């Protein structure tokens, strides 16, 4: 992704905002905390066009979900050179706002460096929730088959979507629909890594804690700010650094062991890593912490199983 002057200006503005949090915790010496290595980052983004790059899909229930839990995807793109494709499941429940929310999501994905496509052209699904769907029949089966075709077309190495207790009805339905599609897609012997996200309700058993360096937090704030109509209603972009700090507060001892030395991490996102093989879900009892100084490696995810 080529940075535009506007992107750089916005990210710098949000870097100053994130610095307020880092300095409050670490003191004024935090101004240079974990500087961004732009040359290496750009080199990795360029690597996403190489044949060795893996496709990673985000199934986002609404515009802004691609960003709110996007720490892992950002690092996989920057550090692994992988191609991130956001699949927009819906553009929200208000028909009058859908066109503008679609455009806002495209702008946010440009800031992040993600590709962005609707699950169906041109306007994604009109709605998605279990209460109003005939689960296992039509139109659920039609939606499931749409996702199977997407999985077949992109052949992703890893898929990201909300966990099944994430409170919001569209998040829960997205989990169920994506899982149904993954079961069908992998039934012939394929395997895919699955990363479940949390936002409206915490994961009960997360097993992956991923540090978000301050420059990535700033980029996510800038991307969220693109969702202008939604941020006017609920300013998630202003709360993002505090939420990522609280993730570290509540989860660091869960990962390192209660009473043990803690990882030196400020901002983090937590996930549940699973694997679907031959139409069945595989869980792992092992946990992984990926600090900003440790490159993310998809092979290491497979090694947890």
PDB file of C-alpha atoms in Angstrom, residues 28-256:
ATOM      1  CA  UNK A  28       8.046  11.110  29.178  1.00  0.00           C
ATOM      2  CA  UNK A  29      10.751   8.727  27.938  1.00  0.00           C
ATOM      3  CA  UNK A  30       7.937   6.874  26.140  1.00  0.00           C
ATOM      4  CA  UNK A  31       7.922   9.437  23.325  1.00  0.00           C
ATOM      5  CA  UNK A  32      10.222   7.212  21.345  1.00  0.00           C
ATOM      6  CA  UNK A  33       8.646   3.981  22.523  1.00  0.00           C
ATOM      7  CA  UNK A  34       8.988   1.191  19.931  1.00  0.00           C
ATOM      8  CA  UNK A  35       9.709   3.375  16.867  1.00  0.00           C
ATOM      9  CA  UNK A  36       8.219   2.238  13.602  1.00  0.00           C
ATOM     10  CA  UNK A  37      10.677   0.718  11.112  1.00  0.00           C
ATOM     11  CA  UNK A  38       9.139   2.135   7.976  1.00  0.00           C
ATOM     12  CA  UNK A  39      11.566   0.630   5.493  1.00  0.00           C
ATOM     13  CA  UNK A  40      11.023  -2.877   6.780  1.00  0.00           C
ATOM     14  CA  UNK A  41       7.278  -2.361   6.967  1.00  0.00           C
ATOM     15  CA  UNK A  42       7.005  -1.116   3.409  1.00  0.00           C
ATOM     16  CA  UNK A  43       9.178  -3.960   2.214  1.00  0.00           C
ATOM     17  CA  UNK A  44       6.814  -6.445   3.861  1.00  0.00           C
ATOM     18  CA  UNK A  45       3.729  -4.779   2.402  1.00  0.00           C
ATOM     19  CA  UNK A  46       5.332  -5.037  -1.027  1.00  0.00           C
ATOM     20  CA  UNK A  47       5.940  -8.723  -0.312  1.00  0.00           C
ATOM     21  CA  UNK A  48       2.173  -9.239  -0.167  1.00  0.00           C
ATOM     22  CA  UNK A  49       2.150  -9.298  -3.964  1.00  0.00           C
ATOM     23  CA  UNK A  50       4.581 -12.197  -4.090  1.00  0.00           C
ATOM     24  CA  UNK A  51       3.398 -15.727  -4.749  1.00  0.00           C
ATOM     25  CA  UNK A  52       4.561 -16.827  -1.278  1.00  0.00           C
ATOM     26  CA  UNK A  53       2.105 -14.497   0.471  1.00  0.00           C
ATOM     27  CA  UNK A  54      -0.907 -16.156   2.090  1.00  0.00           C
ATOM     28  CA  UNK A  55      -4.460 -14.902   1.856  1.00  0.00           C
ATOM     29  CA  UNK A  56      -6.066 -14.002   5.185  1.00  0.00           C
ATOM     30  CA  UNK A  57      -9.785 -13.273   5.331  1.00  0.00           C
ATOM     31  CA  UNK A  58     -11.594 -11.101   7.867  1.00  0.00           C
ATOM     32  CA  UNK A  59     -15.343 -11.653   7.978  1.00  0.00           C
ATOM     33  CA  UNK A  60     -16.548  -8.382   9.521  1.00  0.00           C
ATOM     34  CA  UNK A  61     -20.185  -8.246  10.676  1.00  0.00           C
ATOM     35  CA  UNK A  62     -20.333  -4.441  10.300  1.00  0.00           C
ATOM     36  CA  UNK A  63     -18.190  -1.616   8.965  1.00  0.00           C
ATOM     37  CA  UNK A  64     -15.580  -0.820  11.679  1.00  0.00           C
ATOM     38  CA  UNK A  65     -15.247  -4.433  12.914  1.00  0.00           C
ATOM     39  CA  UNK A  66     -12.328  -4.925  10.509  1.00  0.00           C
ATOM     40  CA  UNK A  67     -10.453  -2.253  12.489  1.00  0.00           C
ATOM     41  CA  UNK A  68     -11.645  -2.691  16.067  1.00  0.00           C
ATOM     42  CA  UNK A  69      -9.949  -6.087  16.408  1.00  0.00           C
ATOM     43  CA  UNK A  70      -7.451  -5.613  13.570  1.00  0.00           C
ATOM     44  CA  UNK A  71      -4.152  -5.780  15.492  1.00  0.00           C
ATOM     45  CA  UNK A  72      -3.357  -9.324  14.396  1.00  0.00           C
ATOM     46  CA  UNK A  73      -4.221  -8.735  10.744  1.00  0.00           C
ATOM     47  CA  UNK A  74      -2.067  -5.594  10.653  1.00  0.00           C
ATOM     48  CA  UNK A  75       0.921  -7.482  12.006  1.00  0.00           C
ATOM     49  CA  UNK A  76       0.420 -10.419   9.674  1.00  0.00           C
ATOM     50  CA  UNK A  77       0.470  -7.975   6.766  1.00  0.00           C
ATOM     51  CA  UNK A  78       3.395  -5.861   7.982  1.00  0.00           C
ATOM     52  CA  UNK A  79       5.604  -8.669   9.286  1.00  0.00           C
ATOM     53  CA  UNK A  80       4.614 -11.622   7.136  1.00  0.00           C
ATOM     54  CA  UNK A  81       3.772  -9.887   3.872  1.00  0.00           C
ATOM     55  CA  UNK A  82       0.373 -11.547   3.816  1.00  0.00           C
ATOM     56  CA  UNK A  83      -2.611 -10.300   1.847  1.00  0.00           C
ATOM     57  CA  UNK A  84      -5.530  -9.199   4.054  1.00  0.00           C
ATOM     58  CA  UNK A  85      -9.004  -9.241   2.513  1.00  0.00           C
ATOM     59  CA  UNK A  86     -11.924  -7.887   4.506  1.00  0.00           C
ATOM     60  CA  UNK A  87     -15.238  -9.500   3.599  1.00  0.00           C
ATOM     61  CA  UNK A  88     -18.071  -7.154   4.568  1.00  0.00           C
ATOM     62  CA  UNK A  89     -21.006  -9.229   5.806  1.00  0.00           C
ATOM     63  CA  UNK A  90     -23.427  -6.294   6.226  1.00  0.00           C
ATOM     64  CA  UNK A  91     -23.353  -2.514   6.054  1.00  0.00           C
ATOM     65  CA  UNK A  92     -25.444  -2.116   9.191  1.00  0.00           C
ATOM     66  CA  UNK A  93     -29.125  -2.250  10.023  1.00  0.00           C
ATOM     67  CA  UNK A  94     -30.093   1.229   8.793  1.00  0.00           C
ATOM     68  CA  UNK A  95     -30.723   1.170   5.011  1.00  0.00           C
ATOM     69  CA  UNK A  96     -30.339   4.958   4.793  1.00  0.00           C
ATOM     70  CA  UNK A  97     -26.751   4.768   6.077  1.00  0.00           C
ATOM     71  CA  UNK A  98     -25.484   1.741   4.167  1.00  0.00           C
ATOM     72  CA  UNK A  99     -23.960   3.518   1.169  1.00  0.00           C
ATOM     73  CA  UNK A 100     -21.997   5.963   3.302  1.00  0.00           C
ATOM     74  CA  UNK A 101     -20.905   3.201   5.695  1.00  0.00           C
ATOM     75  CA  UNK A 102     -19.682   1.162   2.734  1.00  0.00           C
ATOM     76  CA  UNK A 103     -17.583   4.097   1.540  1.00  0.00           C
ATOM     77  CA  UNK A 104     -16.293   4.760   5.051  1.00  0.00           C
ATOM     78  CA  UNK A 105     -15.193   1.145   5.346  1.00  0.00           C
ATOM     79  CA  UNK A 106     -13.314   1.361   2.050  1.00  0.00           C
ATOM     80  CA  UNK A 107     -11.514   4.465   3.331  1.00  0.00           C
ATOM     81  CA  UNK A 108     -10.651   2.731   6.604  1.00  0.00           C
ATOM     82  CA  UNK A 109      -9.260  -0.285   4.753  1.00  0.00           C
ATOM     83  CA  UNK A 110      -7.103   2.022   2.622  1.00  0.00           C
ATOM     84  CA  UNK A 111      -5.548   3.398   5.823  1.00  0.00           C
ATOM     85  CA  UNK A 112      -4.960  -0.130   7.109  1.00  0.00           C
ATOM     86  CA  UNK A 113      -3.728  -1.516   3.793  1.00  0.00           C
ATOM     87  CA  UNK A 114      -6.490  -4.145   3.588  1.00  0.00           C
ATOM     88  CA  UNK A 115      -8.526  -5.065   0.541  1.00  0.00           C
ATOM     89  CA  UNK A 116     -12.272  -4.699   1.057  1.00  0.00           C
ATOM     90  CA  UNK A 117     -15.094  -6.483  -0.764  1.00  0.00           C
ATOM     91  CA  UNK A 118     -18.778  -7.093   0.058  1.00  0.00           C
ATOM     92  CA  UNK A 119     -19.794 -10.683   0.689  1.00  0.00           C
ATOM     93  CA  UNK A 120     -22.177 -10.265  -2.262  1.00  0.00           C
ATOM     94  CA  UNK A 121     -22.218  -7.429  -4.784  1.00  0.00           C
ATOM     95  CA  UNK A 122     -23.078  -4.665  -4.470  1.00  0.00           C
ATOM     96  CA  UNK A 123     -24.433  -4.183  -0.950  1.00  0.00           C
ATOM     97  CA  UNK A 124     -23.515  -7.261   1.161  1.00  0.00           C
ATOM     98  CA  UNK A 125     -26.236  -9.129   3.094  1.00  0.00           C
ATOM     99  CA  UNK A 126     -29.308  -7.092   3.953  1.00  0.00           C
ATOM    100  CA  UNK A 127     -29.321  -8.585   7.450  1.00  0.00           C
ATOM    101  CA  UNK A 128     -27.756 -11.480   9.318  1.00  0.00           C
ATOM    102  CA  UNK A 129     -28.991 -12.890  12.616  1.00  0.00           C
ATOM    103  CA  UNK A 130     -29.993 -16.320  13.840  1.00  0.00           C
ATOM    104  CA  UNK A 131     -33.424 -15.278  15.100  1.00  0.00           C
ATOM    105  CA  UNK A 132     -34.690 -14.344  11.656  1.00  0.00           C
ATOM    106  CA  UNK A 133     -32.859 -17.011   9.664  1.00  0.00           C
ATOM    107  CA  UNK A 134     -33.978 -20.524   8.848  1.00  0.00           C
ATOM    108  CA  UNK A 135     -30.739 -22.056  10.130  1.00  0.00           C
ATOM    109  CA  UNK A 136     -29.900 -25.031   7.958  1.00  0.00           C
ATOM    110  CA  UNK A 137     -32.332 -24.126   5.180  1.00  0.00           C
ATOM    111  CA  UNK A 138     -32.993 -21.249   2.832  1.00  0.00           C
ATOM    112  CA  UNK A 139     -31.908 -18.432   2.965  1.00  0.00           C
ATOM    113  CA  UNK A 140     -29.219 -19.620   5.430  1.00  0.00           C
ATOM    114  CA  UNK A 141     -28.077 -22.306   3.033  1.00  0.00           C
ATOM    115  CA  UNK A 142     -27.753 -19.726   0.249  1.00  0.00           C
ATOM    116  CA  UNK A 143     -25.606 -17.524   2.476  1.00  0.00           C
ATOM    117  CA  UNK A 144     -23.500 -20.502   3.562  1.00  0.00           C
ATOM    118  CA  UNK A 145     -22.878 -21.465  -0.058  1.00  0.00           C
ATOM    119  CA  UNK A 146     -21.865 -17.876  -0.846  1.00  0.00           C
ATOM    120  CA  UNK A 147     -19.184 -18.115   1.846  1.00  0.00           C
ATOM    121  CA  UNK A 148     -18.064 -21.546   0.639  1.00  0.00           C
ATOM    122  CA  UNK A 149     -17.454 -20.044  -2.806  1.00  0.00           C
ATOM    123  CA  UNK A 150     -15.482 -17.172  -1.245  1.00  0.00           C
ATOM    124  CA  UNK A 151     -13.340 -19.645   0.705  1.00  0.00           C
ATOM    125  CA  UNK A 152     -12.793 -21.689  -2.443  1.00  0.00           C
ATOM    126  CA  UNK A 153     -11.829 -18.600  -4.441  1.00  0.00           C
ATOM    127  CA  UNK A 154      -9.380 -17.075  -1.954  1.00  0.00           C
ATOM    128  CA  UNK A 155      -8.084 -20.342  -0.419  1.00  0.00           C
ATOM    129  CA  UNK A 156      -7.128 -18.557   2.830  1.00  0.00           C
ATOM    130  CA  UNK A 157      -4.508 -19.838   5.241  1.00  0.00           C
ATOM    131  CA  UNK A 158      -6.265 -18.132   8.151  1.00  0.00           C
ATOM    132  CA  UNK A 159      -9.761 -16.732   8.735  1.00  0.00           C
ATOM    133  CA  UNK A 160     -10.749 -14.100  11.329  1.00  0.00           C
ATOM    134  CA  UNK A 161     -14.279 -13.560  12.688  1.00  0.00           C
ATOM    135  CA  UNK A 162     -16.102 -12.926  16.028  1.00  0.00           C
ATOM    136  CA  UNK A 163     -16.543 -15.626  18.674  1.00  0.00           C
ATOM    137  CA  UNK A 164     -19.925 -17.256  19.248  1.00  0.00           C
ATOM    138  CA  UNK A 165     -20.726 -15.440  22.522  1.00  0.00           C
ATOM    139  CA  UNK A 166     -19.913 -11.913  21.343  1.00  0.00           C
ATOM    140  CA  UNK A 167     -23.394 -10.663  22.381  1.00  0.00           C
ATOM    141  CA  UNK A 168     -24.349  -8.738  19.241  1.00  0.00           C
ATOM    142  CA  UNK A 169     -26.765 -10.816  17.160  1.00  0.00           C
ATOM    143  CA  UNK A 170     -24.947 -10.113  13.887  1.00  0.00           C
ATOM    144  CA  UNK A 171     -21.586 -11.062  15.415  1.00  0.00           C
ATOM    145  CA  UNK A 172     -23.029 -14.345  16.693  1.00  0.00           C
ATOM    146  CA  UNK A 173     -24.696 -15.109  13.351  1.00  0.00           C
ATOM    147  CA  UNK A 174     -21.457 -14.287  11.522  1.00  0.00           C
ATOM    148  CA  UNK A 175     -19.638 -16.809  13.713  1.00  0.00           C
ATOM    149  CA  UNK A 176     -22.184 -19.521  12.994  1.00  0.00           C
ATOM    150  CA  UNK A 177     -22.362 -18.850   9.268  1.00  0.00           C
ATOM    151  CA  UNK A 178     -18.590 -18.716   8.789  1.00  0.00           C
ATOM    152  CA  UNK A 179     -18.144 -21.892  10.840  1.00  0.00           C
ATOM    153  CA  UNK A 180     -20.811 -23.693   8.795  1.00  0.00           C
ATOM    154  CA  UNK A 181     -19.049 -22.630   5.599  1.00  0.00           C
ATOM    155  CA  UNK A 182     -15.638 -23.660   6.936  1.00  0.00           C
ATOM    156  CA  UNK A 183     -16.947 -27.102   7.909  1.00  0.00           C
ATOM    157  CA  UNK A 184     -18.226 -27.635   4.377  1.00  0.00           C
ATOM    158  CA  UNK A 185     -15.112 -26.182   2.730  1.00  0.00           C
ATOM    159  CA  UNK A 186     -12.667 -28.346   4.705  1.00  0.00           C
ATOM    160  CA  UNK A 187     -14.699 -31.569   4.580  1.00  0.00           C
ATOM    161  CA  UNK A 188     -12.650 -32.873   1.643  1.00  0.00           C
ATOM    162  CA  UNK A 189      -9.369 -32.864   3.583  1.00  0.00           C
ATOM    163  CA  UNK A 190      -8.433 -29.171   3.812  1.00  0.00           C
ATOM    164  CA  UNK A 191      -7.363 -27.395   6.977  1.00  0.00           C
ATOM    165  CA  UNK A 192      -7.654 -23.714   7.890  1.00  0.00           C
ATOM    166  CA  UNK A 193      -6.524 -21.757  10.921  1.00  0.00           C
ATOM    167  CA  UNK A 194      -9.339 -19.862  12.623  1.00  0.00           C
ATOM    168  CA  UNK A 195      -8.935 -16.798  14.841  1.00  0.00           C
ATOM    169  CA  UNK A 196     -11.981 -15.730  16.836  1.00  0.00           C
ATOM    170  CA  UNK A 197     -12.170 -12.134  18.037  1.00  0.00           C
ATOM    171  CA  UNK A 198     -13.893 -10.417  20.956  1.00  0.00           C
ATOM    172  CA  UNK A 199     -15.470  -7.003  21.229  1.00  0.00           C
ATOM    173  CA  UNK A 200     -18.926  -6.942  22.840  1.00  0.00           C
ATOM    174  CA  UNK A 201     -18.146  -9.790  25.255  1.00  0.00           C
ATOM    175  CA  UNK A 202     -14.780 -11.242  26.366  1.00  0.00           C
ATOM    176  CA  UNK A 203     -13.598 -14.635  25.224  1.00  0.00           C
ATOM    177  CA  UNK A 204     -13.816 -17.169  28.041  1.00  0.00           C
ATOM    178  CA  UNK A 205     -10.620 -19.014  27.068  1.00  0.00           C
ATOM    179  CA  UNK A 206      -8.387 -16.835  24.854  1.00  0.00           C
ATOM    180  CA  UNK A 207      -5.127 -18.484  23.850  1.00  0.00           C
ATOM    181  CA  UNK A 208      -3.419 -15.814  21.746  1.00  0.00           C
ATOM    182  CA  UNK A 209      -2.275 -12.430  23.083  1.00  0.00           C
ATOM    183  CA  UNK A 210      -0.854 -10.119  20.413  1.00  0.00           C
ATOM    184  CA  UNK A 211       0.930  -6.892  21.284  1.00  0.00           C
ATOM    185  CA  UNK A 212      -0.055  -3.812  19.303  1.00  0.00           C
ATOM    186  CA  UNK A 213       2.847  -1.377  18.968  1.00  0.00           C
ATOM    187  CA  UNK A 214       1.892   2.302  19.434  1.00  0.00           C
ATOM    188  CA  UNK A 215       2.265   3.058  15.717  1.00  0.00           C
ATOM    189  CA  UNK A 216      -0.258   0.319  14.894  1.00  0.00           C
ATOM    190  CA  UNK A 217      -2.653   1.610  17.545  1.00  0.00           C
ATOM    191  CA  UNK A 218      -2.404   5.063  15.936  1.00  0.00           C
ATOM    192  CA  UNK A 219      -3.093   3.573  12.492  1.00  0.00           C
ATOM    193  CA  UNK A 220      -6.159   1.791  13.848  1.00  0.00           C
ATOM    194  CA  UNK A 221      -7.415   5.039  15.443  1.00  0.00           C
ATOM    195  CA  UNK A 222      -6.962   6.809  12.103  1.00  0.00           C
ATOM    196  CA  UNK A 223      -8.836   4.011  10.323  1.00  0.00           C
ATOM    197  CA  UNK A 224     -11.675   4.080  12.839  1.00  0.00           C
ATOM    198  CA  UNK A 225     -11.966   7.845  12.399  1.00  0.00           C
ATOM    199  CA  UNK A 226     -12.840   7.134   8.734  1.00  0.00           C
ATOM    200  CA  UNK A 227     -16.075   5.572  10.026  1.00  0.00           C
ATOM    201  CA  UNK A 228     -17.259   9.092  10.701  1.00  0.00           C
ATOM    202  CA  UNK A 229     -21.006   8.521  10.913  1.00  0.00           C
ATOM    203  CA  UNK A 230     -20.582   5.616  13.336  1.00  0.00           C
ATOM    204  CA  UNK A 231     -17.954   7.387  15.454  1.00  0.00           C
ATOM    205  CA  UNK A 232     -20.347  10.313  15.878  1.00  0.00           C
ATOM    206  CA  UNK A 233     -22.771   7.872  17.438  1.00  0.00           C
ATOM    207  CA  UNK A 234     -20.203   5.966  19.516  1.00  0.00           C
ATOM    208  CA  UNK A 235     -16.560   7.212  19.507  1.00  0.00           C
ATOM    209  CA  UNK A 236     -14.815   3.842  19.516  1.00  0.00           C
ATOM    210  CA  UNK A 237     -11.681   5.462  18.061  1.00  0.00           C
ATOM    211  CA  UNK A 238     -11.188   7.519  21.229  1.00  0.00           C
ATOM    212  CA  UNK A 239     -11.622   4.476  23.466  1.00  0.00           C
ATOM    213  CA  UNK A 240      -9.400   2.123  21.455  1.00  0.00           C
ATOM    214  CA  UNK A 241      -6.056   2.757  23.261  1.00  0.00           C
ATOM    215  CA  UNK A 242      -7.746   2.366  26.665  1.00  0.00           C
ATOM    216  CA  UNK A 243      -9.405  -0.892  25.580  1.00  0.00           C
ATOM    217  CA  UNK A 244      -6.107  -2.320  24.338  1.00  0.00           C
ATOM    218  CA  UNK A 245      -4.448  -1.330  27.613  1.00  0.00           C
ATOM    219  CA  UNK A 246      -7.219  -3.029  29.570  1.00  0.00           C
ATOM    220  CA  UNK A 247      -6.768  -6.208  27.526  1.00  0.00           C
ATOM    221  CA  UNK A 248      -3.212  -6.370  28.869  1.00  0.00           C
ATOM    222  CA  UNK A 249      -4.392  -5.648  32.418  1.00  0.00           C
ATOM    223  CA  UNK A 250      -6.993  -8.417  32.476  1.00  0.00           C
ATOM    224  CA  UNK A 251      -5.213 -11.068  30.402  1.00  0.00           C
ATOM    225  CA  UNK A 252      -1.441 -10.817  30.994  1.00  0.00           C
ATOM    226  CA  UNK A 253      -1.437 -12.995  34.138  1.00  0.00           C
ATOM    227  CA  UNK A 254      -3.852 -15.424  32.521  1.00  0.00           C
ATOM    228  CA  UNK A 255      -1.179 -16.009  29.868  1.00  0.00           C
ATOM    229  CA  UNK A 256       1.986 -15.805  31.985  1.00  0.00           C
TER     230      UNK A 256
END
